[in-house]
Amino acid sequence: MLNKVVKNADEAIKDISDGATLMLGGFGLCGIPENCIQALVKKNIRELTCISNNAGVDDFGIGLLLQKHQVKKMIASYVGENAEFERQLLSGEMEVELIPQGTLATRCMATGYGMPAIYTPAGVGTEVAEGKEIREFNGKKYLLEHAFNSDFAIVKAWKGDSHGNLIYRATSRNFNPLMAMAGKITIAEVEELVPAGELDPDMIHTPGIYVNRIFKGENYEKRIEQITITKR
Amino acid sequence: MLDKFGIAKRIAKELKDGYYVNLGIGIPTLVANYMPPGIEVILQSENGLLGIGPFPFEENVDADLINAGKQTVTTTKGSSFFDSAMSFGMIRSGRVDLTVLGAMEVADNGDIANWKIPGKMVKGMGGEMDLVASAKNIIVAMQHVNKAGESKLLSKCTLPITGLGCVKKVVTELGVFDIKPEGFVCIEYAPGVSLDYIKEKTQGRLVIAPDVKEMVV
């Protein structure tokens, strides 16, 4: 019987070892795999290469891994909300590759679609283009950008089933479905886990074929970076 | 001279019915507050939302529903969610009608620098490089001079480039400038601002349009 359910985050990450390359879903703190990040911190896995749009904030998200110096290299598009990140970058303690957000997303997509590379106009004429092949199509210049090679992808979904089918909610979808398709091993943590057959096949965002392990996460904090409200 | 709200108000006049618009962080976000009456504009948020609504009432705050500035928002009638690749797909393939961005520097050939101050500010480019490389119509909303009083409208950007030759229009507290082959073409000046003052504060090539007029905001 096909059953990808594991007990918890500790079991899901059991074979992630020092030096691994991880993709971590989320945009800012929205849709991040909180349980797995905490498990990686607890197990103190080191020398990680993390591919994620952002690097969390000082005391939450990937920021927790940074605090304990578990990240050797960070590949991200925007890291503005994290003072410790900026410190480790400027001091040279951590290697950082900043890449455009659309390039990051599309490189994840290429990985999951089995394509080795993509061409994008983002970064032409900038330092992002240094050392990269430039090719002209229809009079416009494009950069060759390669698919990622990632040992694990760790994503957060709203609902999932025992076959690994996933549904995301609102803007917490962001990078999660792209990264889910791009890990050699993909781990999904979900708020609600149901037996296969209970989710409407028309509503599935990530088909279970891409997911290797799934578990029901606990105690989601879902921290908000900027609470902005309309006063009545 | 305009304040930041005035800049946002002036840019809002560029919006047309049926436009899909991406508003950057800072002054650009304020543009949404001055939508001309009687038109429908759909705001795109590059983290995966078409149809950004106002900030939620306190009891409706939803951690799963934020804009690209990581602020809590709501959805509007007819909104949709999508992943980040599709989000930049709609940007790259030219579906977004207007993009409004902030900038540190703009050059008179349309180059823009807004993502990095070497050795100082390390934040990353986020979606800016994708936006400037693909958007059909880019308006920059920014202050005319930096904190040191130096012009941000230059003959050549001094900071690391975000994109080449992409900016079409700049709106500052002093005026409205189209970017044309001859340089920054001043088409409107802000109330109380003289053309001489604009010349003094603009380092790049500046041309005063023959039909230049006072801005109405």
JSON list of C-alpha atoms in Angstrom, two decimals, chain A residues 27-31 53-54 76-81 85-86 89-90 96 98-106 109 118-128 140 156 158 169-175 177-178 191 221-232, chain B residues 25 45-49 54-73 75 80-89 92 112 115-116 118-135 160-164:
[
{"chain": "A", "resi": 27, "resn": "PHE", "atom": "CA", "xyz": [8.01, 33.70, 1.04]},
{"chain": "A", "resi": 28, "resn": "GLY", "atom": "CA", "xyz": [9.18, 35.68, 4.03]},
{"chain": "A", "resi": 29, "resn": "LEU", "atom": "CA", "xyz": [7.70, 33.75, 6.94]},
{"chain": "A", "resi": 30, "resn": "CYS", "atom": "CA", "xyz": [4.58, 32.84, 4.94]},
{"chain": "A", "resi": 31, "resn": "GLY", "atom": "CA", "xyz": [4.32, 29.15, 4.12]},
{"chain": "A", "resi": 53, "resn": "ASN", "atom": "CA", "xyz": [13.57, 33.03, -1.32]},
{"chain": "A", "resi": 54, "resn": "ASN", "atom": "CA", "xyz": [14.35, 34.62, 2.04]},
{"chain": "A", "resi": 76, "resn": "ALA", "atom": "CA", "xyz": [18.12, 33.59, -1.91]},
{"chain": "A", "resi": 77, "resn": "SER", "atom": "CA", "xyz": [16.58, 36.61, -3.60]},
{"chain": "A", "resi": 78, "resn": "TYR", "atom": "CA", "xyz": [15.86, 38.93, -0.69]},
{"chain": "A", "resi": 79, "resn": "VAL", "atom": "CA", "xyz": [17.32, 38.90, 2.78]},
{"chain": "A", "resi": 80, "resn": "GLY", "atom": "CA", "xyz": [16.39, 42.33, 4.08]},
{"chain": "A", "resi": 81, "resn": "GLU", "atom": "CA", "xyz": [14.75, 41.45, 7.36]},
{"chain": "A", "resi": 85, "resn": "PHE", "atom": "CA", "xyz": [22.28, 37.29, 8.01]},
{"chain": "A", "resi": 86, "resn": "GLU", "atom": "CA", "xyz": [23.70, 40.63, 6.97]},
{"chain": "A", "resi": 89, "resn": "LEU", "atom": "CA", "xyz": [27.46, 37.91, 4.90]},
{"chain": "A", "resi": 90, "resn": "LEU", "atom": "CA", "xyz": [29.52, 41.06, 5.39]},
{"chain": "A", "resi": 96, "resn": "VAL", "atom": "CA", "xyz": [25.70, 33.99, -0.24]},
{"chain": "A", "resi": 98, "resn": "LEU", "atom": "CA", "xyz": [21.64, 36.46, -4.42]},
{"chain": "A", "resi": 99, "resn": "ILE", "atom": "CA", "xyz": [19.55, 35.76, -7.48]},
{"chain": "A", "resi": 100, "resn": "PRO", "atom": "CA", "xyz": [16.43, 37.39, -8.90]},
{"chain": "A", "resi": 101, "resn": "GLN", "atom": "CA", "xyz": [13.19, 36.05, -7.46]},
{"chain": "A", "resi": 102, "resn": "GLY", "atom": "CA", "xyz": [11.73, 35.04, -10.81]},
{"chain": "A", "resi": 103, "resn": "THR", "atom": "CA", "xyz": [14.98, 33.33, -11.75]},
{"chain": "A", "resi": 104, "resn": "LEU", "atom": "CA", "xyz": [14.92, 31.43, -8.47]},
{"chain": "A", "resi": 105, "resn": "ALA", "atom": "CA", "xyz": [11.33, 30.32, -9.04]},
{"chain": "A", "resi": 106, "resn": "THR", "atom": "CA", "xyz": [11.94, 29.34, -12.64]},
{"chain": "A", "resi": 109, "resn": "MET", "atom": "CA", "xyz": [10.44, 24.89, -11.96]},
{"chain": "A", "resi": 118, "resn": "ILE", "atom": "CA", "xyz": [16.22, 28.23, -18.80]},
{"chain": "A", "resi": 119, "resn": "TYR", "atom": "CA", "xyz": [16.79, 31.58, -20.49]},
{"chain": "A", "resi": 120, "resn": "THR", "atom": "CA", "xyz": [15.62, 34.71, -18.71]},
{"chain": "A", "resi": 121, "resn": "PRO", "atom": "CA", "xyz": [16.12, 38.43, -19.34]},
{"chain": "A", "resi": 122, "resn": "ALA", "atom": "CA", "xyz": [16.40, 39.16, -15.60]},
{"chain": "A", "resi": 123, "resn": "GLY", "atom": "CA", "xyz": [19.88, 40.33, -14.68]},
{"chain": "A", "resi": 124, "resn": "VAL", "atom": "CA", "xyz": [21.19, 41.12, -18.18]},
{"chain": "A", "resi": 125, "resn": "GLY", "atom": "CA", "xyz": [23.67, 43.99, -17.83]},
{"chain": "A", "resi": 126, "resn": "THR", "atom": "CA", "xyz": [24.02, 43.48, -14.08]},
{"chain": "A", "resi": 127, "resn": "GLU", "atom": "CA", "xyz": [26.49, 41.65, -11.87]},
{"chain": "A", "resi": 128, "resn": "VAL", "atom": "CA", "xyz": [24.11, 38.69, -11.88]},
{"chain": "A", "resi": 140, "resn": "LYS", "atom": "CA", "xyz": [16.49, 40.75, -26.80]},
{"chain": "A", "resi": 156, "resn": "LYS", "atom": "CA", "xyz": [4.72, 23.36, 3.77]},
{"chain": "A", "resi": 158, "resn": "TRP", "atom": "CA", "xyz": [-2.26, 23.38, 3.93]},
{"chain": "A", "resi": 169, "resn": "ARG", "atom": "CA", "xyz": [-3.64, 28.04, 0.87]},
{"chain": "A", "resi": 170, "resn": "ALA", "atom": "CA", "xyz": [-3.63, 31.67, -0.33]},
{"chain": "A", "resi": 171, "resn": "THR", "atom": "CA", "xyz": [-0.19, 33.27, -0.71]},
{"chain": "A", "resi": 172, "resn": "SER", "atom": "CA", "xyz": [1.48, 30.56, 1.37]},
{"chain": "A", "resi": 173, "resn": "ARG", "atom": "CA", "xyz": [1.66, 28.68, -1.94]},
{"chain": "A", "resi": 174, "resn": "ASN", "atom": "CA", "xyz": [4.53, 30.83, -3.30]},
{"chain": "A", "resi": 175, "resn": "PHE", "atom": "CA", "xyz": [7.64, 28.66, -3.84]},
{"chain": "A", "resi": 177, "resn": "PRO", "atom": "CA", "xyz": [4.80, 23.71, -5.27]},
{"chain": "A", "resi": 178, "resn": "LEU", "atom": "CA", "xyz": [7.91, 24.55, -7.33]},
{"chain": "A", "resi": 191, "resn": "GLU", "atom": "CA", "xyz": [-1.68, 21.37, 8.65]},
{"chain": "A", "resi": 221, "resn": "GLU", "atom": "CA", "xyz": [3.14, 29.72, 14.98]},
{"chain": "A", "resi": 222, "resn": "LYS", "atom": "CA", "xyz": [2.64, 31.28, 11.52]},
{"chain": "A", "resi": 223, "resn": "ARG", "atom": "CA", "xyz": [4.39, 34.42, 12.56]},
{"chain": "A", "resi": 224, "resn": "ILE", "atom": "CA", "xyz": [3.50, 37.55, 10.60]},
{"chain": "A", "resi": 225, "resn": "GLU", "atom": "CA", "xyz": [6.27, 39.98, 9.68]},
{"chain": "A", "resi": 226, "resn": "GLN", "atom": "CA", "xyz": [4.09, 43.05, 9.30]},
{"chain": "A", "resi": 227, "resn": "ILE", "atom": "CA", "xyz": [0.58, 43.10, 10.69]},
{"chain": "A", "resi": 228, "resn": "THR", "atom": "CA", "xyz": [-1.19, 45.85, 8.80]},
{"chain": "A", "resi": 229, "resn": "ILE", "atom": "CA", "xyz": [-4.85, 46.46, 9.53]},
{"chain": "A", "resi": 230, "resn": "THR", "atom": "CA", "xyz": [-7.72, 48.68, 8.51]},
{"chain": "A", "resi": 231, "resn": "LYS", "atom": "CA", "xyz": [-9.27, 50.40, 11.52]},
{"chain": "A", "resi": 232, "resn": "ARG", "atom": "CA", "xyz": [-13.05, 50.31, 11.74]},
{"chain": "B", "resi": 25, "resn": "ILE", "atom": "CA", "xyz": [7.40, 48.70, -1.86]},
{"chain": "B", "resi": 45, "resn": "SER", "atom": "CA", "xyz": [1.65, 40.92, -5.91]},
{"chain": "B", "resi": 46, "resn": "GLU", "atom": "CA", "xyz": [4.64, 38.90, -7.06]},
{"chain": "B", "resi": 47, "resn": "ASN", "atom": "CA", "xyz": [4.41, 36.47, -4.14]},
{"chain": "B", "resi": 48, "resn": "GLY", "atom": "CA", "xyz": [1.34, 35.05, -5.86]},
{"chain": "B", "resi": 49, "resn": "LEU", "atom": "CA", "xyz": [-1.80, 37.18, -5.81]},
{"chain": "B", "resi": 54, "resn": "PRO", "atom": "CA", "xyz": [-7.09, 46.71, 1.46]},
{"chain": "B", "resi": 55, "resn": "PHE", "atom": "CA", "xyz": [-5.49, 45.82, 4.77]},
{"chain": "B", "resi": 56, "resn": "PRO", "atom": "CA", "xyz": [-7.78, 43.49, 6.76]},
{"chain": "B", "resi": 57, "resn": "PHE", "atom": "CA", "xyz": [-9.82, 44.42, 9.79]},
{"chain": "B", "resi": 58, "resn": "GLU", "atom": "CA", "xyz": [-8.03, 43.23, 12.90]},
{"chain": "B", "resi": 59, "resn": "GLU", "atom": "CA", "xyz": [-10.17, 40.11, 13.32]},
{"chain": "B", "resi": 60, "resn": "ASN", "atom": "CA", "xyz": [-9.56, 39.06, 9.70]},
{"chain": "B", "resi": 61, "resn": "VAL", "atom": "CA", "xyz": [-5.75, 39.11, 9.76]},
{"chain": "B", "resi": 62, "resn": "ASP", "atom": "CA", "xyz": [-4.54, 35.96, 7.97]},
{"chain": "B", "resi": 63, "resn": "ALA", "atom": "CA", "xyz": [-0.90, 34.85, 8.16]},
{"chain": "B", "resi": 64, "resn": "ASP", "atom": "CA", "xyz": [-1.31, 33.03, 4.83]},
{"chain": "B", "resi": 65, "resn": "LEU", "atom": "CA", "xyz": [-2.39, 36.18, 3.01]},
{"chain": "B", "resi": 66, "resn": "ILE", "atom": "CA", "xyz": [0.33, 38.79, 2.55]},
{"chain": "B", "resi": 67, "resn": "ASN", "atom": "CA", "xyz": [1.65, 41.09, -0.16]},
{"chain": "B", "resi": 68, "resn": "ALA", "atom": "CA", "xyz": [5.19, 41.26, -1.52]},
{"chain": "B", "resi": 69, "resn": "GLY", "atom": "CA", "xyz": [6.07, 43.69, 1.28]},
{"chain": "B", "resi": 70, "resn": "LYS", "atom": "CA", "xyz": [5.05, 40.94, 3.75]},
{"chain": "B", "resi": 71, "resn": "GLN", "atom": "CA", "xyz": [2.12, 43.02, 4.99]},
{"chain": "B", "resi": 72, "resn": "THR", "atom": "CA", "xyz": [-1.21, 41.39, 5.74]},
{"chain": "B", "resi": 73, "resn": "VAL", "atom": "CA", "xyz": [-3.76, 42.15, 3.02]},
{"chain": "B", "resi": 75, "resn": "THR", "atom": "CA", "xyz": [-8.34, 39.85, -1.69]},
{"chain": "B", "resi": 80, "resn": "SER", "atom": "CA", "xyz": [-6.59, 34.57, -7.75]},
{"chain": "B", "resi": 81, "resn": "PHE", "atom": "CA", "xyz": [-3.59, 32.86, -6.18]},
{"chain": "B", "resi": 82, "resn": "PHE", "atom": "CA", "xyz": [-0.69, 31.22, -7.98]},
{"chain": "B", "resi": 83, "resn": "ASP", "atom": "CA", "xyz": [2.87, 30.03, -7.43]},
{"chain": "B", "resi": 84, "resn": "SER", "atom": "CA", "xyz": [5.99, 32.16, -7.83]},
{"chain": "B", "resi": 85, "resn": "ALA", "atom": "CA", "xyz": [6.96, 30.77, -11.25]},
{"chain": "B", "resi": 86, "resn": "MET", "atom": "CA", "xyz": [3.58, 31.65, -12.70]},
{"chain": "B", "resi": 87, "resn": "SER", "atom": "CA", "xyz": [3.76, 35.04, -11.02]},
{"chain": "B", "resi": 88, "resn": "PHE", "atom": "CA", "xyz": [6.97, 35.88, -12.84]},
{"chain": "B", "resi": 89, "resn": "GLY", "atom": "CA", "xyz": [5.61, 34.17, -15.93]},
{"chain": "B", "resi": 92, "resn": "ARG", "atom": "CA", "xyz": [7.97, 38.11, -18.11]},
{"chain": "B", "resi": 112, "resn": "ILE", "atom": "CA", "xyz": [17.94, 51.85, -12.96]},
{"chain": "B", "resi": 115, "resn": "TRP", "atom": "CA", "xyz": [19.12, 46.92, -5.12]},
{"chain": "B", "resi": 116, "resn": "LYS", "atom": "CA", "xyz": [22.53, 47.25, -3.59]},
{"chain": "B", "resi": 118, "resn": "PRO", "atom": "CA", "xyz": [28.31, 47.83, -2.11]},
{"chain": "B", "resi": 119, "resn": "GLY", "atom": "CA", "xyz": [29.74, 47.07, 1.31]},
{"chain": "B", "resi": 120, "resn": "LYS", "atom": "CA", "xyz": [26.76, 48.64, 3.03]},
{"chain": "B", "resi": 121, "resn": "MET", "atom": "CA", "xyz": [23.33, 47.47, 2.17]},
{"chain": "B", "resi": 122, "resn": "VAL", "atom": "CA", "xyz": [22.82, 43.80, 1.46]},
{"chain": "B", "resi": 123, "resn": "LYS", "atom": "CA", "xyz": [19.18, 43.06, 0.96]},
{"chain": "B", "resi": 124, "resn": "GLY", "atom": "CA", "xyz": [19.00, 41.39, -2.42]},
{"chain": "B", "resi": 125, "resn": "MET", "atom": "CA", "xyz": [17.10, 42.22, -5.56]},
{"chain": "B", "resi": 126, "resn": "GLY", "atom": "CA", "xyz": [13.95, 40.26, -4.82]},
{"chain": "B", "resi": 127, "resn": "GLY", "atom": "CA", "xyz": [11.76, 40.50, -7.90]},
{"chain": "B", "resi": 128, "resn": "GLU", "atom": "CA", "xyz": [13.10, 43.85, -9.09]},
{"chain": "B", "resi": 129, "resn": "MET", "atom": "CA", "xyz": [15.47, 42.52, -11.75]},
{"chain": "B", "resi": 130, "resn": "ASP", "atom": "CA", "xyz": [12.75, 40.32, -13.21]},
{"chain": "B", "resi": 131, "resn": "LEU", "atom": "CA", "xyz": [10.31, 43.23, -13.24]},
{"chain": "B", "resi": 132, "resn": "VAL", "atom": "CA", "xyz": [12.64, 45.73, -14.88]},
{"chain": "B", "resi": 133, "resn": "ALA", "atom": "CA", "xyz": [13.85, 43.22, -17.48]},
{"chain": "B", "resi": 134, "resn": "SER", "atom": "CA", "xyz": [10.36, 42.43, -18.70]},
{"chain": "B", "resi": 135, "resn": "ALA", "atom": "CA", "xyz": [7.77, 45.05, -17.79]},
{"chain": "B", "resi": 160, "resn": "PRO", "atom": "CA", "xyz": [25.16, 48.38, -9.21]},
{"chain": "B", "resi": 161, "resn": "ILE", "atom": "CA", "xyz": [22.60, 48.23, -12.03]},
{"chain": "B", "resi": 162, "resn": "THR", "atom": "CA", "xyz": [19.24, 46.50, -11.65]},
{"chain": "B", "resi": 163, "resn": "GLY", "atom": "CA", "xyz": [18.24, 46.78, -15.30]},
{"chain": "B", "resi": 164, "resn": "LEU", "atom": "CA", "xyz": [19.26, 48.53, -18.51]}
]
